[in-house]
Amino acid sequence: MYDVIVIGARCAGSPAAMLFARQGYRVLLLEKARFPQDTLSSHYIHQPGVALLDRWGLLGELRDAGCRPINHQTYEGPGVRLDGFSLPVDGHRTTYAPRRFVLDPVLAAGAVASGVEFRESCAVTDLVFEGERVVGVRYTTPGGAAATDRARLVVGADGMRSVVARKVGAKNVVEHPRMTCTYYSYWAGVPAHFELYERQGRWIGVIPTNDDLTLIMTYFPQDEFSEIRTAVEPAYLEAVRTTAPELYERMSAGSRVEQLYGTGHQENYFRKAFGPGWVLLGDAVHHKDSITARGITDAFIQAQSLTGHIGEQLHDTALQEALRRYEEDLDDTFSDVYQGALNVAELKPGGRAELLRKLVGHQELIDRYFSTVSGACSIDDFYNAELLTLLDQS
């Protein structure tokens, strides 16, 4: 009998398991993959996520894995270019964008070092119920045998297609249609910092990652997915050429070293977060378009929030109240971030570019704008007296 079983050992599950174990709980962490294994990702960790990695004692390992530091951001849209960087969080301004076959094992190793029992290549097939309460999980072992384990709390950190969410019938409480499709790959010989390029109907993201490679991502409207998926490479290259010509020149001097990866299945939702004996975490509870690269950072924040709210109350009658507060935190913390991602994912830069043109020459406001995406500054704080005065004068 475990105190907690966590399903999914990536960016939400491993930190949550680690933090539960550090609180003294007996934790089982199940992962269907065998690490190291890559997965679709934008890789970027914003300042709040970096601060949490340091708080958890894992930032040094990530740095040692050869992940290039990032200290400069550029945005180019119609008639405007901004250079700057987000404000720091807990003293951390430098960011990183690790490959997932680097990051995920670091997180899982942190969980194991904290006392978590970690089982890879274990596919959860069902939940165990007593009445309406979840009391355990059924899964297959690496050898194909059926196994069952029980726990006070089952945490579904098993992604957008969560088995836990499906088995408990967790409904979407907020939902919007898919906005974009994305394709990306890795390039050698393309020097870059954190770069964003936008025009009507197109968005390009450029991020340095491990092994001196550069991740170059392209975004297209969702309604073009069926056409683009039939000729991905030409669409990918043309998007860069017409949206970021100078980047295209750098790419022409470099080389693509991996295949093109992509998806047209970027869902946008908040699910019901908890019920008797279960709770959802990470993409299982909340997913949004990856265009603002918030997935990893948000997963870290959720893991910290969930374990913080539960604290020593796992075996108390106060558990349901702790889970309710966690659910409220999801709404309070991520509603504006969610809406911001949807706004960018419309791929209609007109109004945004008009605002950003007014920031040119005002470095503090530029950095504060970048901070609204990272989470270092709220939207309300961005629209401060200085900005409102500037807008009135324009």
JSON list of N, CA and C in Angstrom, two decimals, residues 2-31 35 56 58 104 106-119 153-157 279 281-282 299-300 302-308 310 314:
[
{"chain": "A", "resi": 2, "resn": "TYR", "atom": "N", "xyz": [0.64, 2.10, -0.99]},
{"chain": "A", "resi": 2, "resn": "TYR", "atom": "CA", "xyz": [1.38, 3.35, -1.09]},
{"chain": "A", "resi": 2, "resn": "TYR", "atom": "C", "xyz": [0.51, 4.50, -0.58]},
{"chain": "A", "resi": 3, "resn": "ASP", "atom": "N", "xyz": [1.19, 5.57, -0.22]},
{"chain": "A", "resi": 3, "resn": "ASP", "atom": "CA", "xyz": [0.46, 6.80, 0.08]},
{"chain": "A", "resi": 3, "resn": "ASP", "atom": "C", "xyz": [-0.02, 7.45, -1.21]},
{"chain": "A", "resi": 4, "resn": "VAL", "atom": "N", "xyz": [0.88, 7.52, -2.19]},
{"chain": "A", "resi": 4, "resn": "VAL", "atom": "CA", "xyz": [0.58, 8.18, -3.46]},
{"chain": "A", "resi": 4, "resn": "VAL", "atom": "C", "xyz": [1.11, 7.32, -4.61]},
{"chain": "A", "resi": 5, "resn": "ILE", "atom": "N", "xyz": [0.30, 7.15, -5.64]},
{"chain": "A", "resi": 5, "resn": "ILE", "atom": "CA", "xyz": [0.77, 6.59, -6.91]},
{"chain": "A", "resi": 5, "resn": "ILE", "atom": "C", "xyz": [0.65, 7.70, -7.95]},
{"chain": "A", "resi": 6, "resn": "VAL", "atom": "N", "xyz": [1.76, 8.00, -8.61]},
{"chain": "A", "resi": 6, "resn": "VAL", "atom": "CA", "xyz": [1.79, 9.01, -9.66]},
{"chain": "A", "resi": 6, "resn": "VAL", "atom": "C", "xyz": [1.93, 8.29, -11.00]},
{"chain": "A", "resi": 7, "resn": "ILE", "atom": "N", "xyz": [1.05, 8.59, -11.93]},
{"chain": "A", "resi": 7, "resn": "ILE", "atom": "CA", "xyz": [1.08, 7.98, -13.26]},
{"chain": "A", "resi": 7, "resn": "ILE", "atom": "C", "xyz": [1.62, 9.01, -14.24]},
{"chain": "A", "resi": 8, "resn": "GLY", "atom": "N", "xyz": [2.79, 8.72, -14.81]},
{"chain": "A", "resi": 8, "resn": "GLY", "atom": "CA", "xyz": [3.46, 9.65, -15.72]},
{"chain": "A", "resi": 8, "resn": "GLY", "atom": "C", "xyz": [4.64, 10.30, -15.04]},
{"chain": "A", "resi": 9, "resn": "ALA", "atom": "N", "xyz": [5.83, 10.12, -15.64]},
{"chain": "A", "resi": 9, "resn": "ALA", "atom": "CA", "xyz": [7.07, 10.56, -14.97]},
{"chain": "A", "resi": 9, "resn": "ALA", "atom": "C", "xyz": [7.79, 11.67, -15.72]},
{"chain": "A", "resi": 10, "resn": "ARG", "atom": "N", "xyz": [7.04, 12.48, -16.45]},
{"chain": "A", "resi": 10, "resn": "ARG", "atom": "CA", "xyz": [7.69, 13.57, -17.17]},
{"chain": "A", "resi": 10, "resn": "ARG", "atom": "C", "xyz": [7.61, 14.85, -16.35]},
{"chain": "A", "resi": 11, "resn": "CYS", "atom": "N", "xyz": [7.31, 15.97, -16.96]},
{"chain": "A", "resi": 11, "resn": "CYS", "atom": "CA", "xyz": [7.54, 17.27, -16.30]},
{"chain": "A", "resi": 11, "resn": "CYS", "atom": "C", "xyz": [6.59, 17.58, -15.15]},
{"chain": "A", "resi": 12, "resn": "ALA", "atom": "N", "xyz": [5.46, 16.92, -15.08]},
{"chain": "A", "resi": 12, "resn": "ALA", "atom": "CA", "xyz": [4.56, 17.12, -13.95]},
{"chain": "A", "resi": 12, "resn": "ALA", "atom": "C", "xyz": [4.72, 15.99, -12.94]},
{"chain": "A", "resi": 13, "resn": "GLY", "atom": "N", "xyz": [4.75, 14.75, -13.42]},
{"chain": "A", "resi": 13, "resn": "GLY", "atom": "CA", "xyz": [4.72, 13.60, -12.53]},
{"chain": "A", "resi": 13, "resn": "GLY", "atom": "C", "xyz": [5.96, 13.42, -11.68]},
{"chain": "A", "resi": 14, "resn": "SER", "atom": "N", "xyz": [7.14, 13.51, -12.29]},
{"chain": "A", "resi": 14, "resn": "SER", "atom": "CA", "xyz": [8.36, 13.30, -11.51]},
{"chain": "A", "resi": 14, "resn": "SER", "atom": "C", "xyz": [8.55, 14.35, -10.41]},
{"chain": "A", "resi": 15, "resn": "PRO", "atom": "N", "xyz": [8.37, 15.66, -10.70]},
{"chain": "A", "resi": 15, "resn": "PRO", "atom": "CA", "xyz": [8.48, 16.63, -9.61]},
{"chain": "A", "resi": 15, "resn": "PRO", "atom": "C", "xyz": [7.45, 16.40, -8.50]},
{"chain": "A", "resi": 16, "resn": "ALA", "atom": "N", "xyz": [6.21, 16.05, -8.89]},
{"chain": "A", "resi": 16, "resn": "ALA", "atom": "CA", "xyz": [5.20, 15.81, -7.86]},
{"chain": "A", "resi": 16, "resn": "ALA", "atom": "C", "xyz": [5.58, 14.62, -6.99]},
{"chain": "A", "resi": 17, "resn": "ALA", "atom": "N", "xyz": [6.01, 13.52, -7.62]},
{"chain": "A", "resi": 17, "resn": "ALA", "atom": "CA", "xyz": [6.44, 12.35, -6.85]},
{"chain": "A", "resi": 17, "resn": "ALA", "atom": "C", "xyz": [7.59, 12.70, -5.92]},
{"chain": "A", "resi": 18, "resn": "MET", "atom": "N", "xyz": [8.56, 13.44, -6.44]},
{"chain": "A", "resi": 18, "resn": "MET", "atom": "CA", "xyz": [9.71, 13.85, -5.65]},
{"chain": "A", "resi": 18, "resn": "MET", "atom": "C", "xyz": [9.28, 14.66, -4.43]},
{"chain": "A", "resi": 19, "resn": "LEU", "atom": "N", "xyz": [8.39, 15.61, -4.64]},
{"chain": "A", "resi": 19, "resn": "LEU", "atom": "CA", "xyz": [7.98, 16.49, -3.54]},
{"chain": "A", "resi": 19, "resn": "LEU", "atom": "C", "xyz": [7.13, 15.74, -2.52]},
{"chain": "A", "resi": 20, "resn": "PHE", "atom": "N", "xyz": [6.28, 14.82, -2.97]},
{"chain": "A", "resi": 20, "resn": "PHE", "atom": "CA", "xyz": [5.54, 14.00, -2.03]},
{"chain": "A", "resi": 20, "resn": "PHE", "atom": "C", "xyz": [6.49, 13.16, -1.18]},
{"chain": "A", "resi": 21, "resn": "ALA", "atom": "N", "xyz": [7.50, 12.56, -1.82]},
{"chain": "A", "resi": 21, "resn": "ALA", "atom": "CA", "xyz": [8.46, 11.74, -1.08]},
{"chain": "A", "resi": 21, "resn": "ALA", "atom": "C", "xyz": [9.23, 12.57, -0.06]},
{"chain": "A", "resi": 22, "resn": "ARG", "atom": "N", "xyz": [9.57, 13.79, -0.43]},
{"chain": "A", "resi": 22, "resn": "ARG", "atom": "CA", "xyz": [10.28, 14.66, 0.51]},
{"chain": "A", "resi": 22, "resn": "ARG", "atom": "C", "xyz": [9.41, 15.06, 1.70]},
{"chain": "A", "resi": 23, "resn": "GLN", "atom": "N", "xyz": [8.09, 14.94, 1.54]},
{"chain": "A", "resi": 23, "resn": "GLN", "atom": "CA", "xyz": [7.18, 15.19, 2.65]},
{"chain": "A", "resi": 23, "resn": "GLN", "atom": "C", "xyz": [7.01, 13.95, 3.53]},
{"chain": "A", "resi": 24, "resn": "GLY", "atom": "N", "xyz": [7.69, 12.86, 3.17]},
{"chain": "A", "resi": 24, "resn": "GLY", "atom": "CA", "xyz": [7.64, 11.65, 3.99]},
{"chain": "A", "resi": 24, "resn": "GLY", "atom": "C", "xyz": [6.68, 10.60, 3.52]},
{"chain": "A", "resi": 25, "resn": "TYR", "atom": "N", "xyz": [6.05, 10.77, 2.37]},
{"chain": "A", "resi": 25, "resn": "TYR", "atom": "CA", "xyz": [5.09, 9.80, 1.88]},
{"chain": "A", "resi": 25, "resn": "TYR", "atom": "C", "xyz": [5.77, 8.68, 1.09]},
{"chain": "A", "resi": 26, "resn": "ARG", "atom": "N", "xyz": [5.13, 7.51, 1.09]},
{"chain": "A", "resi": 26, "resn": "ARG", "atom": "CA", "xyz": [5.60, 6.38, 0.29]},
{"chain": "A", "resi": 26, "resn": "ARG", "atom": "C", "xyz": [4.97, 6.54, -1.10]},
{"chain": "A", "resi": 27, "resn": "VAL", "atom": "N", "xyz": [5.81, 6.66, -2.13]},
{"chain": "A", "resi": 27, "resn": "VAL", "atom": "CA", "xyz": [5.35, 7.05, -3.46]},
{"chain": "A", "resi": 27, "resn": "VAL", "atom": "C", "xyz": [5.80, 6.04, -4.50]},
{"chain": "A", "resi": 28, "resn": "LEU", "atom": "N", "xyz": [4.87, 5.66, -5.37]},
{"chain": "A", "resi": 28, "resn": "LEU", "atom": "CA", "xyz": [5.16, 4.84, -6.55]},
{"chain": "A", "resi": 28, "resn": "LEU", "atom": "C", "xyz": [4.96, 5.70, -7.78]},
{"chain": "A", "resi": 29, "resn": "LEU", "atom": "N", "xyz": [5.96, 5.72, -8.66]},
{"chain": "A", "resi": 29, "resn": "LEU", "atom": "CA", "xyz": [5.91, 6.50, -9.90]},
{"chain": "A", "resi": 29, "resn": "LEU", "atom": "C", "xyz": [5.95, 5.54, -11.08]},
{"chain": "A", "resi": 30, "resn": "LEU", "atom": "N", "xyz": [4.89, 5.56, -11.90]},
{"chain": "A", "resi": 30, "resn": "LEU", "atom": "CA", "xyz": [4.78, 4.66, -13.05]},
{"chain": "A", "resi": 30, "resn": "LEU", "atom": "C", "xyz": [4.90, 5.44, -14.35]},
{"chain": "A", "resi": 31, "resn": "GLU", "atom": "N", "xyz": [5.69, 4.92, -15.28]},
{"chain": "A", "resi": 31, "resn": "GLU", "atom": "CA", "xyz": [5.91, 5.57, -16.57]},
{"chain": "A", "resi": 31, "resn": "GLU", "atom": "C", "xyz": [5.85, 4.51, -17.67]},
{"chain": "A", "resi": 35, "resn": "PHE", "atom": "N", "xyz": [13.09, 5.63, -20.13]},
{"chain": "A", "resi": 35, "resn": "PHE", "atom": "CA", "xyz": [13.97, 6.79, -20.31]},
{"chain": "A", "resi": 35, "resn": "PHE", "atom": "C", "xyz": [15.39, 6.34, -20.61]},
{"chain": "A", "resi": 56, "resn": "TRP", "atom": "N", "xyz": [14.47, 22.97, -6.03]},
{"chain": "A", "resi": 56, "resn": "TRP", "atom": "CA", "xyz": [14.43, 21.52, -5.84]},
{"chain": "A", "resi": 56, "resn": "TRP", "atom": "C", "xyz": [15.82, 20.88, -5.85]},
{"chain": "A", "resi": 58, "resn": "LEU", "atom": "N", "xyz": [17.86, 20.71, -8.57]},
{"chain": "A", "resi": 58, "resn": "LEU", "atom": "CA", "xyz": [18.08, 20.00, -9.83]},
{"chain": "A", "resi": 58, "resn": "LEU", "atom": "C", "xyz": [18.69, 20.87, -10.93]},
{"chain": "A", "resi": 104, "resn": "ASP", "atom": "N", "xyz": [13.84, 14.94, -18.79]},
{"chain": "A", "resi": 104, "resn": "ASP", "atom": "CA", "xyz": [12.98, 14.00, -18.09]},
{"chain": "A", "resi": 104, "resn": "ASP", "atom": "C", "xyz": [13.75, 13.02, -17.21]},
{"chain": "A", "resi": 106, "resn": "VAL", "atom": "N", "xyz": [16.56, 13.64, -15.71]},
{"chain": "A", "resi": 106, "resn": "VAL", "atom": "CA", "xyz": [17.02, 14.43, -14.56]},
{"chain": "A", "resi": 106, "resn": "VAL", "atom": "C", "xyz": [15.90, 14.53, -13.53]},
{"chain": "A", "resi": 107, "resn": "LEU", "atom": "N", "xyz": [14.68, 14.79, -13.98]},
{"chain": "A", "resi": 107, "resn": "LEU", "atom": "CA", "xyz": [13.55, 14.90, -13.07]},
{"chain": "A", "resi": 107, "resn": "LEU", "atom": "C", "xyz": [13.25, 13.56, -12.38]},
{"chain": "A", "resi": 108, "resn": "ALA", "atom": "N", "xyz": [13.27, 12.48, -13.16]},
{"chain": "A", "resi": 108, "resn": "ALA", "atom": "CA", "xyz": [13.00, 11.16, -12.59]},
{"chain": "A", "resi": 108, "resn": "ALA", "atom": "C", "xyz": [14.07, 10.77, -11.59]},
{"chain": "A", "resi": 109, "resn": "ALA", "atom": "N", "xyz": [15.34, 11.08, -11.91]},
{"chain": "A", "resi": 109, "resn": "ALA", "atom": "CA", "xyz": [16.43, 10.77, -10.98]},
{"chain": "A", "resi": 109, "resn": "ALA", "atom": "C", "xyz": [16.28, 11.56, -9.68]},
{"chain": "A", "resi": 110, "resn": "GLY", "atom": "N", "xyz": [15.79, 12.79, -9.79]},
{"chain": "A", "resi": 110, "resn": "GLY", "atom": "CA", "xyz": [15.53, 13.57, -8.58]},
{"chain": "A", "resi": 110, "resn": "GLY", "atom": "C", "xyz": [14.47, 12.93, -7.71]},
{"chain": "A", "resi": 111, "resn": "ALA", "atom": "N", "xyz": [13.46, 12.34, -8.35]},
{"chain": "A", "resi": 111, "resn": "ALA", "atom": "CA", "xyz": [12.43, 11.64, -7.60]},
{"chain": "A", "resi": 111, "resn": "ALA", "atom": "C", "xyz": [12.99, 10.40, -6.90]},
{"chain": "A", "resi": 112, "resn": "VAL", "atom": "N", "xyz": [13.77, 9.62, -7.64]},
{"chain": "A", "resi": 112, "resn": "VAL", "atom": "CA", "xyz": [14.36, 8.41, -7.07]},
{"chain": "A", "resi": 112, "resn": "VAL", "atom": "C", "xyz": [15.28, 8.75, -5.90]},
{"chain": "A", "resi": 113, "resn": "ALA", "atom": "N", "xyz": [16.09, 9.80, -6.06]},
{"chain": "A", "resi": 113, "resn": "ALA", "atom": "CA", "xyz": [16.99, 10.21, -4.99]},
{"chain": "A", "resi": 113, "resn": "ALA", "atom": "C", "xyz": [16.24, 10.66, -3.74]},
{"chain": "A", "resi": 114, "resn": "SER", "atom": "N", "xyz": [14.98, 11.03, -3.91]},
{"chain": "A", "resi": 114, "resn": "SER", "atom": "CA", "xyz": [14.17, 11.47, -2.77]},
{"chain": "A", "resi": 114, "resn": "SER", "atom": "C", "xyz": [13.40, 10.32, -2.14]},
{"chain": "A", "resi": 115, "resn": "GLY", "atom": "N", "xyz": [13.56, 9.12, -2.69]},
{"chain": "A", "resi": 115, "resn": "GLY", "atom": "CA", "xyz": [12.92, 7.95, -2.10]},
{"chain": "A", "resi": 115, "resn": "GLY", "atom": "C", "xyz": [11.76, 7.38, -2.87]},
{"chain": "A", "resi": 116, "resn": "VAL", "atom": "N", "xyz": [11.49, 7.88, -4.05]},
{"chain": "A", "resi": 116, "resn": "VAL", "atom": "CA", "xyz": [10.38, 7.39, -4.87]},
{"chain": "A", "resi": 116, "resn": "VAL", "atom": "C", "xyz": [10.74, 6.04, -5.48]},
{"chain": "A", "resi": 117, "resn": "GLU", "atom": "N", "xyz": [9.78, 5.13, -5.52]},
{"chain": "A", "resi": 117, "resn": "GLU", "atom": "CA", "xyz": [9.94, 3.87, -6.24]},
{"chain": "A", "resi": 117, "resn": "GLU", "atom": "C", "xyz": [9.49, 4.11, -7.69]},
{"chain": "A", "resi": 118, "resn": "PHE", "atom": "N", "xyz": [10.41, 4.01, -8.63]},
{"chain": "A", "resi": 118, "resn": "PHE", "atom": "CA", "xyz": [10.17, 4.38, -10.02]},
{"chain": "A", "resi": 118, "resn": "PHE", "atom": "C", "xyz": [10.16, 3.11, -10.88]},
{"chain": "A", "resi": 119, "resn": "ARG", "atom": "N", "xyz": [9.07, 2.90, -11.60]},
{"chain": "A", "resi": 119, "resn": "ARG", "atom": "CA", "xyz": [8.96, 1.75, -12.49]},
{"chain": "A", "resi": 119, "resn": "ARG", "atom": "C", "xyz": [8.67, 2.25, -13.91]},
{"chain": "A", "resi": 153, "resn": "LEU", "atom": "N", "xyz": [-3.95, 8.17, -2.63]},
{"chain": "A", "resi": 153, "resn": "LEU", "atom": "CA", "xyz": [-4.21, 9.16, -3.68]},
{"chain": "A", "resi": 153, "resn": "LEU", "atom": "C", "xyz": [-3.53, 8.72, -4.97]},
{"chain": "A", "resi": 154, "resn": "VAL", "atom": "N", "xyz": [-4.26, 8.78, -6.08]},
{"chain": "A", "resi": 154, "resn": "VAL", "atom": "CA", "xyz": [-3.73, 8.49, -7.40]},
{"chain": "A", "resi": 154, "resn": "VAL", "atom": "C", "xyz": [-3.64, 9.81, -8.18]},
{"chain": "A", "resi": 155, "resn": "VAL", "atom": "N", "xyz": [-2.44, 10.12, -8.63]},
{"chain": "A", "resi": 155, "resn": "VAL", "atom": "CA", "xyz": [-2.19, 11.36, -9.37]},
{"chain": "A", "resi": 155, "resn": "VAL", "atom": "C", "xyz": [-2.04, 11.03, -10.85]},
{"chain": "A", "resi": 156, "resn": "GLY", "atom": "N", "xyz": [-2.93, 11.57, -11.66]},
{"chain": "A", "resi": 156, "resn": "GLY", "atom": "CA", "xyz": [-2.84, 11.39, -13.11]},
{"chain": "A", "resi": 156, "resn": "GLY", "atom": "C", "xyz": [-2.03, 12.50, -13.72]},
{"chain": "A", "resi": 157, "resn": "ALA", "atom": "N", "xyz": [-0.75, 12.21, -13.99]},
{"chain": "A", "resi": 157, "resn": "ALA", "atom": "CA", "xyz": [0.13, 13.16, -14.71]},
{"chain": "A", "resi": 157, "resn": "ALA", "atom": "C", "xyz": [0.47, 12.55, -16.04]},
{"chain": "A", "resi": 279, "resn": "VAL", "atom": "N", "xyz": [-6.50, 12.94, -8.49]},
{"chain": "A", "resi": 279, "resn": "VAL", "atom": "CA", "xyz": [-6.26, 14.32, -8.88]},
{"chain": "A", "resi": 279, "resn": "VAL", "atom": "C", "xyz": [-5.47, 14.32, -10.18]},
{"chain": "A", "resi": 281, "resn": "LEU", "atom": "N", "xyz": [-2.90, 16.39, -13.04]},
{"chain": "A", "resi": 281, "resn": "LEU", "atom": "CA", "xyz": [-1.74, 17.28, -12.98]},
{"chain": "A", "resi": 281, "resn": "LEU", "atom": "C", "xyz": [-1.16, 17.42, -14.38]},
{"chain": "A", "resi": 282, "resn": "GLY", "atom": "N", "xyz": [-0.56, 18.58, -14.66]},
{"chain": "A", "resi": 282, "resn": "GLY", "atom": "CA", "xyz": [0.10, 18.78, -15.94]},
{"chain": "A", "resi": 282, "resn": "GLY", "atom": "C", "xyz": [-0.89, 18.82, -17.08]},
{"chain": "A", "resi": 299, "resn": "ALA", "atom": "N", "xyz": [3.78, 22.88, -15.69]},
{"chain": "A", "resi": 299, "resn": "ALA", "atom": "CA", "xyz": [3.78, 21.58, -15.01]},
{"chain": "A", "resi": 299, "resn": "ALA", "atom": "C", "xyz": [4.54, 21.66, -13.70]},
{"chain": "A", "resi": 300, "resn": "PHE", "atom": "N", "xyz": [5.69, 22.34, -13.71]},
{"chain": "A", "resi": 300, "resn": "PHE", "atom": "CA", "xyz": [6.46, 22.51, -12.47]},
{"chain": "A", "resi": 300, "resn": "PHE", "atom": "C", "xyz": [5.65, 23.26, -11.42]},
{"chain": "A", "resi": 302, "resn": "GLN", "atom": "N", "xyz": [2.43, 23.56, -11.14]},
{"chain": "A", "resi": 302, "resn": "GLN", "atom": "CA", "xyz": [1.32, 22.73, -10.66]},
{"chain": "A", "resi": 302, "resn": "GLN", "atom": "C", "xyz": [1.79, 21.70, -9.65]},
{"chain": "A", "resi": 303, "resn": "ALA", "atom": "N", "xyz": [2.94, 21.06, -9.92]},
{"chain": "A", "resi": 303, "resn": "ALA", "atom": "CA", "xyz": [3.48, 20.06, -8.98]},
{"chain": "A", "resi": 303, "resn": "ALA", "atom": "C", "xyz": [3.77, 20.69, -7.63]},
{"chain": "A", "resi": 304, "resn": "GLN", "atom": "N", "xyz": [4.36, 21.89, -7.65]},
{"chain": "A", "resi": 304, "resn": "GLN", "atom": "CA", "xyz": [4.64, 22.59, -6.40]},
{"chain": "A", "resi": 304, "resn": "GLN", "atom": "C", "xyz": [3.35, 22.96, -5.69]},
{"chain": "A", "resi": 305, "resn": "SER", "atom": "N", "xyz": [2.35, 23.40, -6.45]},
{"chain": "A", "resi": 305, "resn": "SER", "atom": "CA", "xyz": [1.08, 23.81, -5.87]},
{"chain": "A", "resi": 305, "resn": "SER", "atom": "C", "xyz": [0.36, 22.62, -5.24]},
{"chain": "A", "resi": 306, "resn": "LEU", "atom": "N", "xyz": [0.25, 21.52, -5.96]},
{"chain": "A", "resi": 306, "resn": "LEU", "atom": "CA", "xyz": [-0.47, 20.35, -5.46]},
{"chain": "A", "resi": 306, "resn": "LEU", "atom": "C", "xyz": [0.14, 19.83, -4.18]},
{"chain": "A", "resi": 307, "resn": "THR", "atom": "N", "xyz": [1.43, 19.60, -4.20]},
{"chain": "A", "resi": 307, "resn": "THR", "atom": "CA", "xyz": [2.08, 19.03, -3.01]},
{"chain": "A", "resi": 307, "resn": "THR", "atom": "C", "xyz": [2.09, 20.03, -1.86]},
{"chain": "A", "resi": 308, "resn": "GLY", "atom": "N", "xyz": [2.16, 21.31, -2.16]},
{"chain": "A", "resi": 308, "resn": "GLY", "atom": "CA", "xyz": [2.11, 22.32, -1.11]},
{"chain": "A", "resi": 308, "resn": "GLY", "atom": "C", "xyz": [0.77, 22.38, -0.44]},
{"chain": "A", "resi": 310, "resn": "ILE", "atom": "N", "xyz": [-1.45, 19.95, -0.23]},
{"chain": "A", "resi": 310, "resn": "ILE", "atom": "CA", "xyz": [-1.71, 18.72, 0.54]},
{"chain": "A", "resi": 310, "resn": "ILE", "atom": "C", "xyz": [-0.87, 18.68, 1.80]},
{"chain": "A", "resi": 314, "resn": "LEU", "atom": "N", "xyz": [-2.56, 14.35, 3.74]},
{"chain": "A", "resi": 314, "resn": "LEU", "atom": "CA", "xyz": [-2.95, 13.26, 2.84]},
{"chain": "A", "resi": 314, "resn": "LEU", "atom": "C", "xyz": [-3.88, 12.27, 3.52]}
]
